[in-house]
Short mmCIF file of C-alpha atoms and ligand atoms in Angstrom, two decimals:
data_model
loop_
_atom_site.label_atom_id
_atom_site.label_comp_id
_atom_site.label_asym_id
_atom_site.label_seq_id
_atom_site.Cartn_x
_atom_site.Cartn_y
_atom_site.Cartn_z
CA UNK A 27 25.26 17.19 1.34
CA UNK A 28 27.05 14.76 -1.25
CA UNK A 29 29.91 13.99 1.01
CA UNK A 30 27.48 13.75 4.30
CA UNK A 31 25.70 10.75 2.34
CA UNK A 32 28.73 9.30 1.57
CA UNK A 33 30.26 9.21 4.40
CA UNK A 34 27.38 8.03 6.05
CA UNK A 35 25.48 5.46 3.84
CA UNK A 36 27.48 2.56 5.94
CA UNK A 37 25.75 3.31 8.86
CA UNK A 38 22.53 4.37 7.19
CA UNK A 39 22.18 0.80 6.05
CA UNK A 40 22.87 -0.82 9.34
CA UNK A 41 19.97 1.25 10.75
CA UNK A 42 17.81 0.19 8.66
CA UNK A 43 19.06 -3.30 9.19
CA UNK A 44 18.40 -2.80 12.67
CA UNK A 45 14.91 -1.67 11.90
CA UNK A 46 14.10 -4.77 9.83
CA UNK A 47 15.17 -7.10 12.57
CA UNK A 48 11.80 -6.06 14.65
CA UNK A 49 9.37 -7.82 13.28
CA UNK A 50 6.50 -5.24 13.37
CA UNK A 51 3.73 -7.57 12.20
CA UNK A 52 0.11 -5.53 12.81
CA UNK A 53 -2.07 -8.02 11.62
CA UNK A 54 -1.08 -10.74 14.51
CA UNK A 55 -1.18 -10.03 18.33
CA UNK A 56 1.48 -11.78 18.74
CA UNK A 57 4.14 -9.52 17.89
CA UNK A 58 2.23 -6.48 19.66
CA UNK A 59 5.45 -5.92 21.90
CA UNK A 60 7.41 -6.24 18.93
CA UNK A 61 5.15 -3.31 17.20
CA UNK A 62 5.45 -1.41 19.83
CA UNK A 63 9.77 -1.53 19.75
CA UNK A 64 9.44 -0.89 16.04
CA UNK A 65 7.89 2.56 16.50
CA UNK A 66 10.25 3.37 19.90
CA UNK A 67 13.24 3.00 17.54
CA UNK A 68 11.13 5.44 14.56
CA UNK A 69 10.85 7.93 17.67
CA UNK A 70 14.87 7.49 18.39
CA UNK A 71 15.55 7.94 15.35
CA UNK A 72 13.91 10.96 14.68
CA UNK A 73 15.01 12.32 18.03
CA UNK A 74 18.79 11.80 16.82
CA UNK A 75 18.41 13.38 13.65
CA UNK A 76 17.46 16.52 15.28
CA UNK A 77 13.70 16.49 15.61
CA UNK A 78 12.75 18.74 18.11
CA UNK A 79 9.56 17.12 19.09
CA UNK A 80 9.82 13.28 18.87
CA UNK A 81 6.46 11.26 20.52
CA UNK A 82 4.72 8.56 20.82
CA UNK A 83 1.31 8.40 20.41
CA UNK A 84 -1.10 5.73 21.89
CA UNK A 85 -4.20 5.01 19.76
CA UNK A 86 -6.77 1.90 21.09
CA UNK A 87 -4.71 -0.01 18.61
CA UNK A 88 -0.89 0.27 17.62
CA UNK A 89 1.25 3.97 18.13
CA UNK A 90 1.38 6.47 15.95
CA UNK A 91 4.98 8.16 15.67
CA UNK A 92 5.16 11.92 15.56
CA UNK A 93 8.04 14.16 14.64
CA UNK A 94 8.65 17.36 13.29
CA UNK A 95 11.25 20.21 13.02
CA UNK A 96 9.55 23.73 12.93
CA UNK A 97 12.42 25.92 11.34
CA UNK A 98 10.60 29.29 10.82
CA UNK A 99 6.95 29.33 10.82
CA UNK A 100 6.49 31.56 7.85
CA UNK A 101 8.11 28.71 5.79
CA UNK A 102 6.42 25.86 4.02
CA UNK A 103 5.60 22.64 6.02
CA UNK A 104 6.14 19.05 4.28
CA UNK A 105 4.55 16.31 6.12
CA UNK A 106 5.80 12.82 5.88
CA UNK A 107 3.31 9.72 5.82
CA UNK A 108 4.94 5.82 6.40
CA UNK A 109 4.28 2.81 8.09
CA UNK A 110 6.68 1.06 10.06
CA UNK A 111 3.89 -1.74 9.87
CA UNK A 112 4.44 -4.80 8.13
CA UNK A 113 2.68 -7.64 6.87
CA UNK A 114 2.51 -11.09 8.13
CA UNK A 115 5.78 -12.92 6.42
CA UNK A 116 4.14 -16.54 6.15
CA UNK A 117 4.45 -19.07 4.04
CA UNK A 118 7.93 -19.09 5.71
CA UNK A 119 9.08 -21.50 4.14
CA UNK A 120 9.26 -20.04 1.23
CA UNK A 121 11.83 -17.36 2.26
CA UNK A 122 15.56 -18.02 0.64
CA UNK A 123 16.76 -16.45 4.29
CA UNK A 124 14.41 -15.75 7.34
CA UNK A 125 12.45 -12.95 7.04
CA UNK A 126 13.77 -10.71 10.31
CA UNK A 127 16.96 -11.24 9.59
CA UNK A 128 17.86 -9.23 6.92
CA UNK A 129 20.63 -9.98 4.21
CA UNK A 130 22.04 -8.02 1.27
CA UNK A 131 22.13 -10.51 -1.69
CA UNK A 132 23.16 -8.80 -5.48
CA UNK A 133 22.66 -5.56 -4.40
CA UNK A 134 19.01 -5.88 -2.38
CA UNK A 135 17.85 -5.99 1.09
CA UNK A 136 16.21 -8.94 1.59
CA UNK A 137 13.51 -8.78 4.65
CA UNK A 138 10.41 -8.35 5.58
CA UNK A 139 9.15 -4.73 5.73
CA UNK A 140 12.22 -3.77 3.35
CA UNK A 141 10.32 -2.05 0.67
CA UNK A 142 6.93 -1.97 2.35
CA UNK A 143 7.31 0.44 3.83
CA UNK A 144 10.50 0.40 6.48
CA UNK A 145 13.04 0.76 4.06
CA UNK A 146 11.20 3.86 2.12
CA UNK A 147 10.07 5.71 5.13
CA UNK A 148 13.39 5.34 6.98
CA UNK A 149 15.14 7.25 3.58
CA UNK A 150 13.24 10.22 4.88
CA UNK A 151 14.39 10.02 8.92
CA UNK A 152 18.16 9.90 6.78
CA UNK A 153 17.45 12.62 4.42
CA UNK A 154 15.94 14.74 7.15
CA UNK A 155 19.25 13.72 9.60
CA UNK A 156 21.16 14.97 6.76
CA UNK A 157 19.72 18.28 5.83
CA UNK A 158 20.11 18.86 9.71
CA UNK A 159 23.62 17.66 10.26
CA UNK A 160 24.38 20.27 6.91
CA UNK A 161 22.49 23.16 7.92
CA UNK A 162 20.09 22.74 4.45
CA UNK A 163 17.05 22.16 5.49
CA UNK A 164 15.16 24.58 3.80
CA UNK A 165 11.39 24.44 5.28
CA UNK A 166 9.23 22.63 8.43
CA UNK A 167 8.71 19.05 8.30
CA UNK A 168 6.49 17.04 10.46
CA UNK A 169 6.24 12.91 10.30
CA UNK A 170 3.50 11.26 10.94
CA UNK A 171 4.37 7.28 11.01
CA UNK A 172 1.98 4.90 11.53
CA UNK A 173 1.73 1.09 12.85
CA UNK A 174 -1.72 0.49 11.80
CA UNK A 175 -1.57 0.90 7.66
CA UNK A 176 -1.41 -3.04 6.64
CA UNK A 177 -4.25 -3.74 8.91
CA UNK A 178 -6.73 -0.75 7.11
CA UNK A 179 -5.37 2.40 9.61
CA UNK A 180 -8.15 1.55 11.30
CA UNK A 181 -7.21 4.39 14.26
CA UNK A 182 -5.10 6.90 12.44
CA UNK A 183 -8.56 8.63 11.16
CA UNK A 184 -9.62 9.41 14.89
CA UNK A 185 -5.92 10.86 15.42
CA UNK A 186 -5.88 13.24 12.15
CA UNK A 187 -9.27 14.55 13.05
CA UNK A 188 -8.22 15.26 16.50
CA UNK A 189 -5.15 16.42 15.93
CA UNK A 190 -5.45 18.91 12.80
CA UNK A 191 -3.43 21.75 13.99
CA UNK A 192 -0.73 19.80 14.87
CA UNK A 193 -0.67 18.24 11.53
CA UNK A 194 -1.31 21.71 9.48
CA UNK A 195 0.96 21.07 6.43
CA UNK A 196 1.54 22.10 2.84
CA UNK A 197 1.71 18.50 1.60
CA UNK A 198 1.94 15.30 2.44
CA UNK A 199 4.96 13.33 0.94
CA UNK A 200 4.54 9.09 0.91
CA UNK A 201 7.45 7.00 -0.02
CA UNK A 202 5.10 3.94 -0.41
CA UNK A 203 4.65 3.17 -4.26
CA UNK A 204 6.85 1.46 -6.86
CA UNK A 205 8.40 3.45 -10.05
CA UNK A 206 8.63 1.89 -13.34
CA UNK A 207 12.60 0.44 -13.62
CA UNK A 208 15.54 2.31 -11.71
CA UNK A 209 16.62 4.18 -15.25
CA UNK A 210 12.98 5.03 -16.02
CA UNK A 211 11.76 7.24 -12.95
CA UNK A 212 8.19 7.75 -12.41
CA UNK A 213 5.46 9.21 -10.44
CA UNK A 214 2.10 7.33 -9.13
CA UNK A 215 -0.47 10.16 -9.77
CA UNK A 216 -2.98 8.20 -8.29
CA UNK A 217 -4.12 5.03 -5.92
CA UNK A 218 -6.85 2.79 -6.45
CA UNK A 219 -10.01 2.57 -3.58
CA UNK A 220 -10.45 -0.31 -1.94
CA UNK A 221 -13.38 -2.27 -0.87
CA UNK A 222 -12.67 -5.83 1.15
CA UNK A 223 -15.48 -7.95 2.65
CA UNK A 224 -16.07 -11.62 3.88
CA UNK A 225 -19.22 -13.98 3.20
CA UNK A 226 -20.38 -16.83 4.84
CA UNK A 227 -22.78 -19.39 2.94
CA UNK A 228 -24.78 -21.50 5.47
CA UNK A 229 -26.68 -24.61 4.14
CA UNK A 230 -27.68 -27.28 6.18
CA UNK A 231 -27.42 -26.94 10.56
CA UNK A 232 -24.69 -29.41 10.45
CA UNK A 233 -22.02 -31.65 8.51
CA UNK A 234 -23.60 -33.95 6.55
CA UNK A 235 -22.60 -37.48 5.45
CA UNK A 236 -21.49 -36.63 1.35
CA UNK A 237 -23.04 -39.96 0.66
CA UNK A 238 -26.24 -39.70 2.76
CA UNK A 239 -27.21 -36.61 2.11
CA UNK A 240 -24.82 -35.38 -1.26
CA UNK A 241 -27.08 -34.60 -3.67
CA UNK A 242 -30.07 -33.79 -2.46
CA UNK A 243 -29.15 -30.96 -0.08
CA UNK A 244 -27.06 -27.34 -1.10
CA UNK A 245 -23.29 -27.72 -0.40
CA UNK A 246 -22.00 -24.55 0.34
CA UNK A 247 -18.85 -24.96 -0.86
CA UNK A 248 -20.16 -25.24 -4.77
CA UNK A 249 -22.46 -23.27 -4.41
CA UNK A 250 -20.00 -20.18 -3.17
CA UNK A 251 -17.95 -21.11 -5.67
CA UNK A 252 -20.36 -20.74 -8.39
CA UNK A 253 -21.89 -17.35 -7.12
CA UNK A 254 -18.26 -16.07 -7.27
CA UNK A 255 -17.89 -17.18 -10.38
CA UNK A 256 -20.59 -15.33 -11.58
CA UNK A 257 -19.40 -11.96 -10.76
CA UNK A 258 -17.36 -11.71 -13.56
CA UNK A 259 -19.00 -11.81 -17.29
CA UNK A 260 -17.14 -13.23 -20.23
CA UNK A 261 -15.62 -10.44 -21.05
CA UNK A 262 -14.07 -9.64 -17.77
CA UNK A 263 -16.82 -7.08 -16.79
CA UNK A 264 -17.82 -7.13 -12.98
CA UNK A 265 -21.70 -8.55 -13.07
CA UNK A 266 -22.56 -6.38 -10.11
CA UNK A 267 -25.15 -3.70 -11.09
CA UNK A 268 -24.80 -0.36 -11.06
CA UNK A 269 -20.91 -1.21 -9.73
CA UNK A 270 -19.24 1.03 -13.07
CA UNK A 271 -21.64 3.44 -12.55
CA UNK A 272 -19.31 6.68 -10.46
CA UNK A 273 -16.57 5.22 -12.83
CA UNK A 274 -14.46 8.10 -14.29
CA UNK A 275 -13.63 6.94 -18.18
CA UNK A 276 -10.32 8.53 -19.03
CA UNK A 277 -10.25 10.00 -22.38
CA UNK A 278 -8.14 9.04 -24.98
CA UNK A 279 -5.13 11.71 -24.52
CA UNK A 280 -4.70 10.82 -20.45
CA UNK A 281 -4.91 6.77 -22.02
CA UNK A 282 -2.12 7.41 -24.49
CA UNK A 283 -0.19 9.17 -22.17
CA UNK A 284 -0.19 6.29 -19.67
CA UNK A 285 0.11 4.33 -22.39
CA UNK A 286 3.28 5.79 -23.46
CA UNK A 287 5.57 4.58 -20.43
CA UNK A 288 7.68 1.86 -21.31
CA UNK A 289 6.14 -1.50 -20.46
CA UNK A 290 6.87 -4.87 -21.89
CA UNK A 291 4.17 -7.92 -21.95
CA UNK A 292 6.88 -10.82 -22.56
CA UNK A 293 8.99 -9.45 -19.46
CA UNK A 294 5.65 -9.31 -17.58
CA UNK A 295 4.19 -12.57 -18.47
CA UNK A 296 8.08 -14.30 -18.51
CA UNK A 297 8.42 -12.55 -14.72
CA UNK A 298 5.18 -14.12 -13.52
CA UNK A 299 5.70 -17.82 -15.41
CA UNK A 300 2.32 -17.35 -16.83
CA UNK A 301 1.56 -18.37 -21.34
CA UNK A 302 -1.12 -15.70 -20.85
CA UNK A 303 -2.75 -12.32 -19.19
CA UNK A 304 -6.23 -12.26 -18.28
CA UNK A 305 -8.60 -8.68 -17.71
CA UNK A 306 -11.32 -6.69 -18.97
CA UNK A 307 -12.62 -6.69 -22.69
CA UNK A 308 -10.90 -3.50 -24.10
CA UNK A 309 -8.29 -2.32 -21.88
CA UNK A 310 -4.18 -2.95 -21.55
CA UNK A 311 -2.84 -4.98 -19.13
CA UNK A 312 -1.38 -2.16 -17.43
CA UNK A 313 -4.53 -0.47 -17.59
CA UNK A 314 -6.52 -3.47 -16.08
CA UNK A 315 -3.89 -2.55 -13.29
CA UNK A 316 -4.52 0.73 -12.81
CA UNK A 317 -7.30 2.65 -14.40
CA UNK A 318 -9.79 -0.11 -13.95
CA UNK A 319 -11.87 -1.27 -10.78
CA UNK A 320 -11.98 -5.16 -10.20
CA UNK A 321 -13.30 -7.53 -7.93
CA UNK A 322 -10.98 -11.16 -6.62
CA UNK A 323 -11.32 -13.46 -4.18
CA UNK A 324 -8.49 -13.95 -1.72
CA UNK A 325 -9.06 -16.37 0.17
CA UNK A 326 -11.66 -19.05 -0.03
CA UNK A 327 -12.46 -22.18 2.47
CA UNK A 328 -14.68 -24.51 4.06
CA UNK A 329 -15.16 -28.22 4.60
CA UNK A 330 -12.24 -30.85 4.97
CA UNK A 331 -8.96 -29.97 4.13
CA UNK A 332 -6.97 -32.14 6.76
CA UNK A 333 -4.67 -35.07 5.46
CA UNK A 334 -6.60 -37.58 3.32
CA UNK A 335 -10.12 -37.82 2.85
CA UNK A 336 -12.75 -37.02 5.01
CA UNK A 337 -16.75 -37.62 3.15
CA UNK A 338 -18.65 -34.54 4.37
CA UNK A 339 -20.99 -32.05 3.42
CA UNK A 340 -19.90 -28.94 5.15
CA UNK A 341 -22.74 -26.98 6.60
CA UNK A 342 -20.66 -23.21 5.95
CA UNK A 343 -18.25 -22.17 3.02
CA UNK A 344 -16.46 -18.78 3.37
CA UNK A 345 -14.42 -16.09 1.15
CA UNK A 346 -12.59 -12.92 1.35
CA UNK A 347 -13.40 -10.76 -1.29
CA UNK A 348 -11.25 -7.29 -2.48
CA UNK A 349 -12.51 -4.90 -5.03
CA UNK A 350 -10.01 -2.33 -5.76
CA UNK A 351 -11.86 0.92 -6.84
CA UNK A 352 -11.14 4.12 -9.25
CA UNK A 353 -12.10 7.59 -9.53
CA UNK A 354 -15.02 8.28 -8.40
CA UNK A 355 -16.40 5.08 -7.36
CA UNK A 356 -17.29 5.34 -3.35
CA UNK A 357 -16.37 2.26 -1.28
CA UNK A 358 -19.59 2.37 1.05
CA UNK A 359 -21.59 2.65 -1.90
CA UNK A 360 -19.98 -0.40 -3.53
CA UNK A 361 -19.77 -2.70 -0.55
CA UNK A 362 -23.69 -1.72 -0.34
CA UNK A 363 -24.36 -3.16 -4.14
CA UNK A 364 -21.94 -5.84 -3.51
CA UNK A 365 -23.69 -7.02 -0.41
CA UNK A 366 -27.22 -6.58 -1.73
CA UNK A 367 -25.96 -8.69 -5.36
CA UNK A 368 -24.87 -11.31 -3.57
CA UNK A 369 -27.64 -11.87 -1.34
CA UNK A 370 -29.92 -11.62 -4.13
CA UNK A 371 -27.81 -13.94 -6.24
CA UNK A 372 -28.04 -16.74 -3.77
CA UNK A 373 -30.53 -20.02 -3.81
CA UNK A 374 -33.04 -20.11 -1.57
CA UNK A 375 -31.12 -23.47 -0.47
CA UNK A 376 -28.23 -21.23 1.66
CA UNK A 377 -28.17 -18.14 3.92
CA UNK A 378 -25.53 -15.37 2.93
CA UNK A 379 -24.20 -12.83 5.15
CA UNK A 380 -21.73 -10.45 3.88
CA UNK A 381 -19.47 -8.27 6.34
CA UNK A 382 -17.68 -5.53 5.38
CA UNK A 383 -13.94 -5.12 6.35
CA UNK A 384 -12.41 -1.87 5.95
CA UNK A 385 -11.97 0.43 2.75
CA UNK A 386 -10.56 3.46 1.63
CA UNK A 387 -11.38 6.01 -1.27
CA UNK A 388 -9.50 6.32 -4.67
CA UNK A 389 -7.30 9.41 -4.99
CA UNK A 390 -5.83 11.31 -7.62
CA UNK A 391 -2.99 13.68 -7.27
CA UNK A 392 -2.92 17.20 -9.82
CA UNK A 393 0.04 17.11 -12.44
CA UNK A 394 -0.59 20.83 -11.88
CA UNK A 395 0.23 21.42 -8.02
CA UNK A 396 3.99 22.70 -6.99
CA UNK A 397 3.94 19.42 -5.05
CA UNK A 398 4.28 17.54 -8.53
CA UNK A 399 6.59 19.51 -9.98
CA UNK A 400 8.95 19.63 -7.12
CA UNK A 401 8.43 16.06 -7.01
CA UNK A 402 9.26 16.02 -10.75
CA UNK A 403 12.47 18.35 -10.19
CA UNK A 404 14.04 16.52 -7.73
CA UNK A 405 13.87 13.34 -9.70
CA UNK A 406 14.74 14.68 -13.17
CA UNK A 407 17.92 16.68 -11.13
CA UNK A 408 18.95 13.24 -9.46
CA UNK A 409 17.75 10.70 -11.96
CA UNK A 410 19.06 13.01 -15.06
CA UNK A 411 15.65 12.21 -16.55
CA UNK A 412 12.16 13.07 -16.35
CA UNK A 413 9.68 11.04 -14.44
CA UNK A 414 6.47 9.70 -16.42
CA UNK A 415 3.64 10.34 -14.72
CA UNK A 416 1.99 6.62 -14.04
CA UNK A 417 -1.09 5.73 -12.32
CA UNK A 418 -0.71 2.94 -8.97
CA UNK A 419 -2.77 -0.18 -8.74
CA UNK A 420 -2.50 -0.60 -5.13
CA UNK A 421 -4.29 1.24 -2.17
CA UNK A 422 -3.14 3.60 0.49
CA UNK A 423 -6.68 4.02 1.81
CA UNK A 424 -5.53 7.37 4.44
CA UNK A 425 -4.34 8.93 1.40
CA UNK A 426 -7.62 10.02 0.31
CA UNK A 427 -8.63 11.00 4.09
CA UNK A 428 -6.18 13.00 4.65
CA UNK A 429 -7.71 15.29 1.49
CA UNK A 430 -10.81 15.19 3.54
CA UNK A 431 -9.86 16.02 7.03
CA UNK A 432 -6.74 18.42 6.69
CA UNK A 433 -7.98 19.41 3.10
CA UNK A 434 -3.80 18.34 1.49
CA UNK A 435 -3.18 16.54 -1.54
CA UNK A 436 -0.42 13.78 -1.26
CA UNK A 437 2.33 13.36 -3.72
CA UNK A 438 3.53 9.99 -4.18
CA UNK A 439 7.23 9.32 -4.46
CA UNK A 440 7.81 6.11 -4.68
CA UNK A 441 11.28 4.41 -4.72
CA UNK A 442 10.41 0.19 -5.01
CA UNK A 443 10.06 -1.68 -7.79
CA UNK A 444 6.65 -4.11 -8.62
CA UNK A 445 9.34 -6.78 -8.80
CA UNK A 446 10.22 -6.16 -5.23
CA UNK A 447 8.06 -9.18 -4.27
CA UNK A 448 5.82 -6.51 -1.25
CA UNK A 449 3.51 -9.06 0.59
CA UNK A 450 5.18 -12.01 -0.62
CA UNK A 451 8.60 -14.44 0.49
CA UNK A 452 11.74 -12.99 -0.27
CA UNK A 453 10.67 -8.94 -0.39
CA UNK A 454 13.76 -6.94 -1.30
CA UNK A 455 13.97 -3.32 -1.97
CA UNK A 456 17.36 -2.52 -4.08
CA UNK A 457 20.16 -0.44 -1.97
CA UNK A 458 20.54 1.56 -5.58
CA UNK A 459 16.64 2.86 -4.41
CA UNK A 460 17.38 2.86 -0.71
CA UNK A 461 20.00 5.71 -1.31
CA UNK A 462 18.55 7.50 -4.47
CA UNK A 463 15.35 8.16 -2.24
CA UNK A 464 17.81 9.70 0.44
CA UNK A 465 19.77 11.67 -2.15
CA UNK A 466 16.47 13.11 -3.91
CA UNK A 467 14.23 13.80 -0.93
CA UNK A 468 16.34 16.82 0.00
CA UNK A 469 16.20 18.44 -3.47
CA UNK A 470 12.08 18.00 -3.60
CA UNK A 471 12.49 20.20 0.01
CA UNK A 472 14.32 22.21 -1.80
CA UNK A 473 12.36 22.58 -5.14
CA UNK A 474 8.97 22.78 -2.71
CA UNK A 475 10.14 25.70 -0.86
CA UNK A 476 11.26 28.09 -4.17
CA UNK A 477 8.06 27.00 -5.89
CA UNK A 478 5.41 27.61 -2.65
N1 BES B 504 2.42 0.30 -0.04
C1 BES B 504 1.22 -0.43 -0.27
C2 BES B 504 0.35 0.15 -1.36
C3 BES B 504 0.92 0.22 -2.75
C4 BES B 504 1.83 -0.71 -3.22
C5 BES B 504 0.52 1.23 -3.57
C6 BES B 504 2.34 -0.62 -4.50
C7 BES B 504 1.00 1.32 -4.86
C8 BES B 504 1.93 0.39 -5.31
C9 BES B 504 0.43 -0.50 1.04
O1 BES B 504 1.25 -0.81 2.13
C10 BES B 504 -0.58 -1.61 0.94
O2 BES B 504 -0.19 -2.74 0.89
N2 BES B 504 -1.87 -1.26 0.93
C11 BES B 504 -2.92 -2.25 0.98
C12 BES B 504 -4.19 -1.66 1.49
C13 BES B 504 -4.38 -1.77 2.97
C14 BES B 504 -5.78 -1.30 3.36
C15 BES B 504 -4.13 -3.16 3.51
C16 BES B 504 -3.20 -2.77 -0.41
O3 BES B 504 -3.03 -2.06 -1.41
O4 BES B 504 -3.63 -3.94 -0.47
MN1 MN B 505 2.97 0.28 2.15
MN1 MN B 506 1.62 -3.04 2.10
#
């Protein structure tokens, strides 16, 4: 296996290259073609590393790949979750080198889609090629990757409900979270919900004249601004009643435990330019991260923002609002009290409307299950040191559906870094991760399989 993966990283890195060079963006119609090629080349690629089924699958938005390798029924059955989705890559001009054309620079790939999730799902097509190509792999394995994840997987629910025999697994593997530093290995045992939604403050019918009518009428605008800023309380608690309500509290063993993974403020703060953090009365910055619901806006606009200076009094404001969730908060139930606390926080001066965009359920994975602990093997065998169990701030919203519909806990085995820059200019994911995730995916096979 060693000398398979050595001989072969070379060209294992120019795939991927290749890979990165679509630009799979799911949010923007534009590059639906482009989608489309993305997940072709998944389905080669799986194809040529010896999947004997290999398939495309249409869905009313963007394809879902399937693959899998059935080696003796009676064995275990890992199923692989990705997205060769990727997020829009603007502001471009922000980007050091263009973000579909990929360039190694000290050590990292720089594109778009390089950590998030191409260059993690990819190190399973290799590590499955190369348990093929060495006669080791030890169990089935299925891949299901999807086009759709960025953009809330709006489709992929209809195709896992529809599709559960096919899918029948053991577990469901995800390379799609970060790990603490590459010499301190680590496993996300859980995901944060999410819960995103858009309002719309109407004042008056039209623009107004800011001198003719400023004043005396609502402007949207400050208004929305000062209802957002409401939802927050001095202490950093979310205003919203009832919203802590389903909120697991974690006691004061799993806190310390969390607490006891290496983490350094200065680093943080120095890595982000900022003189301070900001969070919740009470809690680490970490755990403000993690462990902790929250509510930001994303986006926020409305009136003139053109060159120069345009007097106006725009009739509508607008924002985007996320609230990521924990254990066991339920994101219908929380973009119900959100939507009914901001209606009944606004002045009789505006109309509100409130529309929800897509969310996804919190998840926790058990320390317990042979799925961690095969996870934890394989990294302590190719790491020489044993992961800490660390809980993810971000949101894999499927994650928590696939518990529902094909009844499988996920274990999350993350190879990027926070610093990776996902979502942002300049994303990189290190080549030192890129072939440590293909060297330690075989050994969880092989761990899963004596411990099932
Ligand atoms: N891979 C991320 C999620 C992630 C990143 C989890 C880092 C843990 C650590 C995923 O692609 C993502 O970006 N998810 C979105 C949610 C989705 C509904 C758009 C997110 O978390 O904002
Ligand atoms: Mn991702
Ligand atoms: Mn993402």
């Amino acid at each position: 296996m060693q000398d398979y993966l050595e001989a072969n990283k070379g060209r294992f890195l120019e795939e991927l290259l290749e890979l990165l060079r679509i630009p799979s963006v799911s949010a923007d119609s534009k590059f639906k073609g482009d989608v489309r090629q993305a997940a072709e080349y998944v389905r080669e690629s799986l194809a040529k590393a010896g999947a004997d089924v290999a398939e495309l699958h249409e869905t009313a938005g963007h394809p879902i790949v399937y693959g899998e390798k059935i080696v003796d029924p009676s064995k275990p059955t890992v199923l692989i979750y990705g997205h060769y989705d990727v997020q829009p890559a603007d502001p471009l001009e922000l980007w050091t080198s263009p973000p579909f054309e990929p360039v190694i620079k000290d050590e990292k790939i720089y594109a778009r889609g390089s950590a998030d999730d191409k260059g993690q799902f990819f190190m399973h097509v290799k590590a499955f090629e190369a348990m093929m190509a060495t006669d080791s792999l030890p169990c089935n394995v299925k891949f299901m990757i999807e086009g759709e994840e960025e953009v809330g997987s709006n489709n992929l629910g209809t195709f896992v409900s529809q599709n559960r025999e096919k899918l029948k697994a053991d577990v469901i593997l995800i390379s799609d979270t970060a790990m603490i530093s590459n010499d301190t290995p680590s496993i996300d045992t859980g995901l944060r919900g999410l819960s995103y939604v858009e309002v719309e403050v109407t004042g008056p019918n039209r623009d107004l004249h800011s001198g003719v009518y400023g004043g005396a009428v609502a402007n949207p605008i400050n208004t929305l601004a000062k209802m957002i800023a409401s939802l927050h309380d001095e202490n950093g608690h979310i205003t919203i009643p009832n919203f802590y309500d389903d909120v697991v509290e974690l006691s004061a063993e799993e806190r310390e435990m969390l607490e006891s993974a290496p983490f350094n403020l200065e680093e943080y703060k120095a890595d982000l330019a900022i003189d301070d953090v900001q969070g919740e009365a009470g809690f680490t910055t970490r755990e403000r991260a993690s462990i902790r619901p929250t509510l930001d806006c994303n986006g926020i606009w409305g009136g003139y923002i053109g060159e120069g200076a345009k007097t106006v009094l725009p009739s509508k404001a607008y924002a985007k609002i996320s609230m990521r969730l924990v254990p066991n908060q339920d994101w219908n139930k929380i973009t119900d009290l959100f939507a009914a606390h901001f209606q009944s926080i606004a002045p009789k001066s505006v109309k509100v409307t409130v529309t929800p965009h897509h969310g996804g359920q919190p998840y926790l994975t058990p320390l317990e299950s042979a799925a961690y602990k095969a996870a934890e093997a394989a990294l302590t065998e190719s790491f020489g040191k044993k992961p800490v169990p660390t809980r993810g701030g971000g949101s894999i919203p499927i994650v928590a559906l696939f518990e529902k519909e094909l009844g499988l806990k996920t274990v999350l085995m993350g190879f990027g870094l926070d610093s990776d820059s996902i979502h942002s200019p300049n994303e990189h994911y290190g080549l030192f991760n890129f072939y440590k995730g293909i060297e330690t995916i075989p050994l969880f096979f092989k761990h899963f399989t004596a411990l099932s």
